[in-house]
Amino acid sequence: MSAPARGRAGGSGTGVFSGARARIADRTLRTDRWWLSPLLTTGGLAVFVVYATIRSFMRDFYWVDAYHYLTPFYSPCLSDSCVPGSSHFGTPFGELPGIVPLGFLALPFLLGFRLTCYYYRKAYYRSVWLSPPACAVAEPHAKYTGETRLPLIIQNAHRYFFYVALIISLVNTYDAILAFHGETGGFGFGLGNVVLVVNVVLLWAYTLSCHSCRHITGGRLKHFSKHPVRYWIWTQITKLNNRHMTLAWTTLGTLMLTDLYVMLVSSGAIADLRFVN
Ligand code: FES
């Protein structure tokens, strides 16, 4: 691969286009498969985006009335367009036009939370934005402005998306508790409950492992010894934080699997495996 044209011509830009950089003819001297990781990341993110978009607009098979299973993609369901029983927090909104997803209140914040996540930033900056694609591989962009301008300056709002994500995790937890419902009423327990609970536990783990959460609990302290409770919480959050990337990918998978399970049961394609009632 040849080097970016501007770099060869004058070197008047920034980063790899800077005149202070060595003039190397090749874009990279790496001979390993450095492109594999960005390629897999792009593929993984694309699968989730396509699946979530289709399901969010489908408006069907998101609620299992017999067992009160509600997919997280439609929670909270707050409009008169939601099927009876699926609106755990009432219906303050009337009928919604078909182009509006029924989970319209939570979806933008969940999307904002993931898009501004420190891990996902690293992932899509490298794989989608190619800025840079990998260590020691020149990026194709002529100018680097970082996160100082629109739209990337919005990344700085991650902490506020985190606060909303906490509320949404509480909503999902409430949904999972209500789902312990038997077909004839009262307590019930099936494979769907296992799916919903595992999903919500992992969502909590991902949310609490957030870098903003770590900073909120233990940041800006001069002496940990004077704040033993905050220090203890910070150490626990740090342990989760070390697994943030793993949790980011795992929860993308469990979100899709949970939704898929609810869809299959709701549509009658499979029957829920019941342990109680
Ligand atoms: Fe990833 Fe906050 S850094 S969710």
GROMACS .gro file of C-alpha atoms and ligand atoms in nm:
model
  281
    1MET     CA    1   0.000   0.000   0.000
    2SER     CA    2   0.127   0.345  -0.080
    3ALA     CA    3   0.143   0.627   0.172
    4PRO     CA    4  -0.125   0.900   0.181
    5ALA     CA    5  -0.073   1.149  -0.102
    6ARG     CA    6  -0.065   1.455   0.119
    7GLY     CA    7   0.209   1.306   0.330
    8ARG     CA    8   0.430   1.259   0.028
    9ALA     CA    9   0.348   1.589  -0.134
   10GLY     CA   10   0.405   1.843   0.135
   11GLY     CA   11   0.349   1.714   0.483
   12SER     CA   12   0.146   2.019   0.580
   13GLY     CA   13  -0.119   1.831   0.779
   14THR     CA   14  -0.124   1.669   1.120
   15GLY     CA   15  -0.051   1.317   1.243
   16VAL     CA   16   0.092   1.097   0.970
   17PHE     CA   17   0.062   1.392   0.729
   18SER     CA   18   0.289   1.606   0.941
   19GLY     CA   19   0.609   1.728   0.781
   20ALA     CA   20   0.793   1.616   1.094
   21ARG     CA   21   0.711   1.252   1.024
   22ALA     CA   22   0.956   1.025   0.848
   23ARG     CA   23   0.884   0.989   0.475
   24ILE     CA   24   0.795   0.623   0.445
   25ALA     CA   25   0.662   0.507   0.111
   26ASP     CA   26   0.440   0.231   0.252
   27ARG     CA   27   0.130   0.296   0.457
   28THR     CA   28   0.252   0.035   0.700
   29LEU     CA   29   0.551  -0.189   0.742
   30ARG     CA   30   0.351  -0.443   0.935
   31THR     CA   31   0.340  -0.787   0.775
   32ASP     CA   32   0.099  -0.955   1.018
   33ARG     CA   33  -0.279  -0.970   0.968
   34TRP     CA   34  -0.341  -0.633   1.141
   35TRP     CA   35  -0.662  -0.590   0.940
   36LEU     CA   36  -0.830  -0.896   1.093
   37SER     CA   37  -0.926  -0.734   1.422
   38PRO     CA   38  -1.090  -0.423   1.264
   39LEU     CA   39  -1.268  -0.651   1.017
   40LEU     CA   40  -1.412  -0.877   1.289
   41THR     CA   41  -1.513  -0.575   1.497
   42THR     CA   42  -1.695  -0.416   1.203
   43GLY     CA   43  -1.871  -0.744   1.130
   44GLY     CA   44  -1.980  -0.792   1.493
   45LEU     CA   45  -2.111  -0.437   1.528
   46ALA     CA   46  -2.290  -0.460   1.192
   47VAL     CA   47  -2.471  -0.780   1.293
   48PHE     CA   48  -2.601  -0.614   1.608
   49VAL     CA   49  -2.703  -0.289   1.437
   50VAL     CA   50  -2.892  -0.471   1.160
   51TYR     CA   51  -3.063  -0.711   1.402
   52ALA     CA   52  -3.158  -0.439   1.653
   53THR     CA   53  -3.291  -0.209   1.380
   54ILE     CA   54  -3.510  -0.479   1.225
   55ARG     CA   55  -3.645  -0.590   1.561
   56SER     CA   56  -3.707  -0.239   1.689
   57PHE     CA   57  -3.930  -0.157   1.393
   58MET     CA   58  -4.099  -0.499   1.371
   59ARG     CA   59  -4.361  -0.424   1.639
   60ASP     CA   60  -4.445  -0.788   1.682
   61PHE     CA   61  -4.348  -1.085   1.900
   62TYR     CA   62  -4.202  -0.878   2.183
   63TRP     CA   63  -4.437  -0.991   2.462
   64VAL     CA   64  -4.535  -1.337   2.585
   65ASP     CA   65  -4.865  -1.285   2.760
   66ALA     CA   66  -4.879  -1.626   2.930
   67TYR     CA   67  -4.548  -1.576   3.115
   68HIS     CA   68  -4.510  -1.196   3.103
   69TYR     CA   69  -4.182  -1.208   2.911
   70LEU     CA   70  -4.094  -0.870   2.761
   71THR     CA   71  -3.795  -0.822   2.534
   72PRO     CA   72  -3.552  -0.547   2.647
   73PHE     CA   73  -3.575  -0.388   2.300
   74TYR     CA   74  -3.934  -0.279   2.378
   75SER     CA   75  -3.890  -0.178   2.740
   76PRO     CA   76  -4.035   0.037   2.875
   77CYS     CA   77  -4.337   0.016   2.642
   78LEU     CA   78  -4.526   0.336   2.714
   79SER     CA   79  -4.781   0.390   2.439
   80ASP     CA   80  -5.131   0.276   2.345
   81SER     CA   81  -4.969   0.092   2.054
   82CYS     CA   82  -4.816  -0.162   2.295
   83VAL     CA   83  -5.000  -0.492   2.331
   84PRO     CA   84  -5.209  -0.522   2.650
   85GLY     CA   85  -5.003  -0.626   2.950
   86SER     CA   86  -4.665  -0.516   2.814
   87SER     CA   87  -4.682  -0.162   2.953
   88HIS     CA   88  -4.549  -0.205   3.306
   89PHE     CA   89  -4.537   0.171   3.362
   90GLY     CA   90  -4.865   0.276   3.202
   91THR     CA   91  -4.926   0.433   2.863
   92PRO     CA   92  -4.866   0.809   2.893
   93PHE     CA   93  -4.824   0.825   2.513
   94GLY     CA   94  -5.109   0.762   2.270
   95GLU     CA   95  -5.091   0.559   1.950
   96LEU     CA   96  -4.754   0.591   1.778
   97PRO     CA   97  -4.705   0.599   1.400
   98GLY     CA   98  -4.548   0.284   1.256
   99ILE     CA   99  -4.213   0.450   1.194
  100VAL     CA  100  -4.160   0.509   1.568
  101PRO     CA  101  -4.014   0.211   1.756
  102LEU     CA  102  -4.224   0.118   2.061
  103GLY     CA  103  -3.913   0.134   2.279
  104PHE     CA  104  -3.851   0.489   2.154
  105LEU     CA  105  -3.787   0.636   2.499
  106ALA     CA  106  -3.500   0.408   2.601
  107LEU     CA  107  -3.345   0.325   2.263
  108PRO     CA  108  -3.176   0.665   2.194
  109PHE     CA  109  -3.016   0.664   2.539
  110LEU     CA  110  -2.902   0.304   2.513
  111LEU     CA  111  -2.759   0.381   2.172
  112GLY     CA  112  -2.591   0.694   2.312
  113PHE     CA  113  -2.451   0.497   2.606
  114ARG     CA  114  -2.295   0.235   2.379
  115LEU     CA  115  -2.176   0.478   2.112
  116THR     CA  116  -1.998   0.700   2.365
  117CYS     CA  117  -1.858   0.405   2.565
  118TYR     CA  118  -1.480   0.425   2.593
  119TYR     CA  119  -1.439   0.069   2.470
  120TYR     CA  120  -1.677   0.102   2.174
  121ARG     CA  121  -1.505   0.428   2.078
  122LYS     CA  122  -1.177   0.246   2.053
  123ALA     CA  123  -1.347  -0.032   1.856
  124TYR     CA  124  -1.525   0.179   1.596
  125TYR     CA  125  -1.258   0.448   1.569
  126ARG     CA  126  -1.024   0.173   1.457
  127SER     CA  127  -1.257  -0.050   1.260
  128VAL     CA  128  -1.513   0.188   1.105
  129TRP     CA  129  -1.347   0.530   1.122
  130LEU     CA  130  -0.999   0.385   1.054
  131SER     CA  131  -0.849   0.648   1.279
  132PRO     CA  132  -0.607   0.474   1.294
  133PRO     CA  133  -0.692   0.119   1.177
  134ALA     CA  134  -0.414  -0.032   1.389
  135CYS     CA  135  -0.085   0.049   1.558
  136ALA     CA  136   0.173   0.164   1.303
  137VAL     CA  137  -0.083   0.175   1.019
  138ALA     CA  138  -0.143   0.520   0.871
  139GLU     CA  139  -0.498   0.649   0.880
  140PRO     CA  140  -0.663   0.772   0.559
  141HIS     CA  141  -0.784   1.102   0.708
  142ALA     CA  142  -0.596   1.420   0.627
  143LYS     CA  143  -0.678   1.596   0.952
  144TYR     CA  144  -0.720   1.494   1.313
  145THR     CA  145  -0.943   1.703   1.538
  146GLY     CA  146  -1.009   1.444   1.806
  147GLU     CA  147  -1.321   1.489   2.015
  148THR     CA  148  -1.315   1.866   2.012
  149ARG     CA  149  -1.586   1.929   1.750
  150LEU     CA  150  -1.930   1.807   1.652
  151PRO     CA  151  -2.024   1.528   1.629
  152LEU     CA  152  -1.746   1.368   1.834
  153ILE     CA  153  -1.759   1.630   2.109
  154ILE     CA  154  -2.081   1.454   2.218
  155GLN     CA  155  -1.855   1.173   2.344
  156ASN     CA  156  -1.797   1.391   2.648
  157ALA     CA  157  -2.161   1.338   2.752
  158HIS     CA  158  -2.094   0.972   2.828
  159ARG     CA  159  -2.137   1.024   3.202
  160TYR     CA  160  -2.495   1.148   3.150
  161PHE     CA  161  -2.582   0.852   2.930
  162PHE     CA  162  -2.447   0.637   3.213
  163TYR     CA  163  -2.699   0.786   3.458
  164VAL     CA  164  -2.987   0.707   3.220
  165ALA     CA  165  -2.846   0.357   3.161
  166LEU     CA  166  -2.870   0.296   3.536
  167ILE     CA  167  -3.242   0.379   3.526
  168ILE     CA  168  -3.293   0.153   3.223
  169SER     CA  169  -3.113  -0.130   3.403
  170LEU     CA  170  -3.359  -0.086   3.692
  171VAL     CA  171  -3.649  -0.103   3.443
  172ASN     CA  172  -3.508  -0.423   3.288
  173THR     CA  173  -3.466  -0.570   3.637
  174TYR     CA  174  -3.830  -0.493   3.716
  175ASP     CA  175  -3.936  -0.659   3.388
  176ALA     CA  176  -3.732  -0.970   3.477
  177ILE     CA  177  -3.895  -0.993   3.821
  178LEU     CA  178  -4.247  -0.955   3.679
  179ALA     CA  179  -4.168  -1.237   3.437
  180PHE     CA  180  -4.180  -1.496   3.718
  181HIS     CA  181  -4.541  -1.549   3.623
  182GLY     CA  182  -4.730  -1.871   3.577
  183GLU     CA  183  -4.961  -1.944   3.285
  184THR     CA  184  -5.262  -1.961   3.517
  185GLY     CA  185  -5.142  -1.676   3.737
  186GLY     CA  186  -4.922  -1.669   4.048
  187PHE     CA  187  -4.558  -1.774   4.047
  188GLY     CA  188  -4.408  -1.941   3.745
  189PHE     CA  189  -4.055  -2.026   3.634
  190GLY     CA  190  -3.926  -2.131   3.297
  191LEU     CA  191  -3.621  -2.119   3.072
  192GLY     CA  192  -3.729  -1.770   2.966
  193ASN     CA  193  -3.673  -1.649   3.322
  194VAL     CA  194  -3.319  -1.785   3.315
  195VAL     CA  195  -3.258  -1.602   2.986
  196LEU     CA  196  -3.403  -1.274   3.115
  197VAL     CA  197  -3.219  -1.287   3.448
  198VAL     CA  198  -2.882  -1.375   3.294
  199ASN     CA  199  -2.926  -1.089   3.050
  200VAL     CA  200  -3.012  -0.838   3.322
  201VAL     CA  201  -2.725  -0.949   3.548
  202LEU     CA  202  -2.480  -0.907   3.261
  203LEU     CA  203  -2.633  -0.569   3.173
  204TRP     CA  204  -2.572  -0.456   3.531
  205ALA     CA  205  -2.215  -0.587   3.515
  206TYR     CA  206  -2.153  -0.398   3.190
  207THR     CA  207  -2.315  -0.077   3.320
  208LEU     CA  208  -2.130  -0.082   3.653
  209SER     CA  209  -1.799  -0.164   3.482
  210CYS     CA  210  -1.826   0.169   3.296
  211HIS     CA  211  -1.522   0.397   3.325
  212SER     CA  212  -1.752   0.684   3.427
  213CYS     CA  213  -1.890   0.472   3.710
  214ARG     CA  214  -1.535   0.399   3.826
  215HIS     CA  215  -1.457   0.769   3.827
  216ILE     CA  216  -1.781   0.860   4.003
  217THR     CA  217  -1.712   0.612   4.283
  218GLY     CA  218  -1.342   0.671   4.337
  219GLY     CA  219  -1.233   0.966   4.127
  220ARG     CA  220  -1.106   1.302   4.254
  221LEU     CA  221  -1.009   1.159   4.593
  222LYS     CA  222  -0.676   1.265   4.734
  223HIS     CA  223  -0.667   1.007   5.013
  224PHE     CA  224  -0.835   0.669   4.973
  225SER     CA  225  -0.762   0.603   5.342
  226LYS     CA  226  -1.006   0.879   5.438
  227HIS     CA  227  -1.286   0.731   5.227
  228PRO     CA  228  -1.283   0.356   5.301
  229VAL     CA  229  -1.635   0.291   5.170
  230ARG     CA  230  -1.576   0.468   4.841
  231TYR     CA  231  -1.238   0.299   4.816
  232TRP     CA  232  -1.396  -0.045   4.862
  233ILE     CA  233  -1.663   0.030   4.600
  234TRP     CA  234  -1.396   0.163   4.365
  235THR     CA  235  -1.189  -0.157   4.400
  236GLN     CA  236  -1.496  -0.370   4.316
  237ILE     CA  237  -1.584  -0.150   4.017
  238THR     CA  238  -1.221  -0.169   3.905
  239LYS     CA  239  -1.237  -0.549   3.898
  240LEU     CA  240  -1.544  -0.527   3.673
  241ASN     CA  241  -1.384  -0.249   3.471
  242ASN     CA  242  -1.093  -0.481   3.384
  243ARG     CA  243  -1.351  -0.693   3.198
  244HIS     CA  244  -1.530  -0.403   3.030
  245MET     CA  245  -1.447  -0.508   2.674
  246THR     CA  246  -1.561  -0.865   2.738
  247LEU     CA  247  -1.882  -0.740   2.897
  248ALA     CA  248  -1.942  -0.498   2.609
  249TRP     CA  249  -1.940  -0.785   2.358
  250THR     CA  250  -2.114  -1.036   2.585
  251THR     CA  251  -2.408  -0.804   2.646
  252LEU     CA  252  -2.449  -0.735   2.274
  253GLY     CA  253  -2.484  -1.112   2.235
  254THR     CA  254  -2.716  -1.165   2.533
  255LEU     CA  255  -2.939  -0.875   2.425
  256MET     CA  256  -2.987  -1.036   2.085
  257LEU     CA  257  -3.033  -1.387   2.230
  258THR     CA  258  -3.285  -1.265   2.488
  259ASP     CA  259  -3.484  -1.084   2.223
  260LEU     CA  260  -3.463  -1.384   1.991
  261TYR     CA  261  -3.587  -1.619   2.263
  262VAL     CA  262  -3.884  -1.394   2.347
  263MET     CA  263  -3.961  -1.360   1.976
  264LEU     CA  264  -3.955  -1.738   1.918
  265VAL     CA  265  -4.178  -1.810   2.219
  266SER     CA  266  -4.413  -1.521   2.142
  267SER     CA  267  -4.455  -1.627   1.780
  268GLY     CA  268  -4.520  -1.989   1.878
  269ALA     CA  269  -4.210  -2.113   1.694
  270ILE     CA  270  -4.092  -2.281   2.016
  271ALA     CA  271  -4.252  -2.352   2.353
  272ASP     CA  272  -4.097  -2.219   2.670
  273LEU     CA  273  -3.942  -2.494   2.884
  274ARG     CA  274  -4.138  -2.468   3.211
  275PHE     CA  275  -4.002  -2.579   3.549
  276VAL     CA  276  -4.291  -2.442   3.759
  277ASN     CA  277  -4.645  -2.388   3.622
  278FES    FE1  278  -1.807   0.171   2.837
  278FES    FE2  279  -1.894   0.363   3.007
  278FES     S1  280  -1.695   0.327   2.932
  278FES     S2  281  -2.005   0.201   2.917
   0.00000   0.00000   0.00000
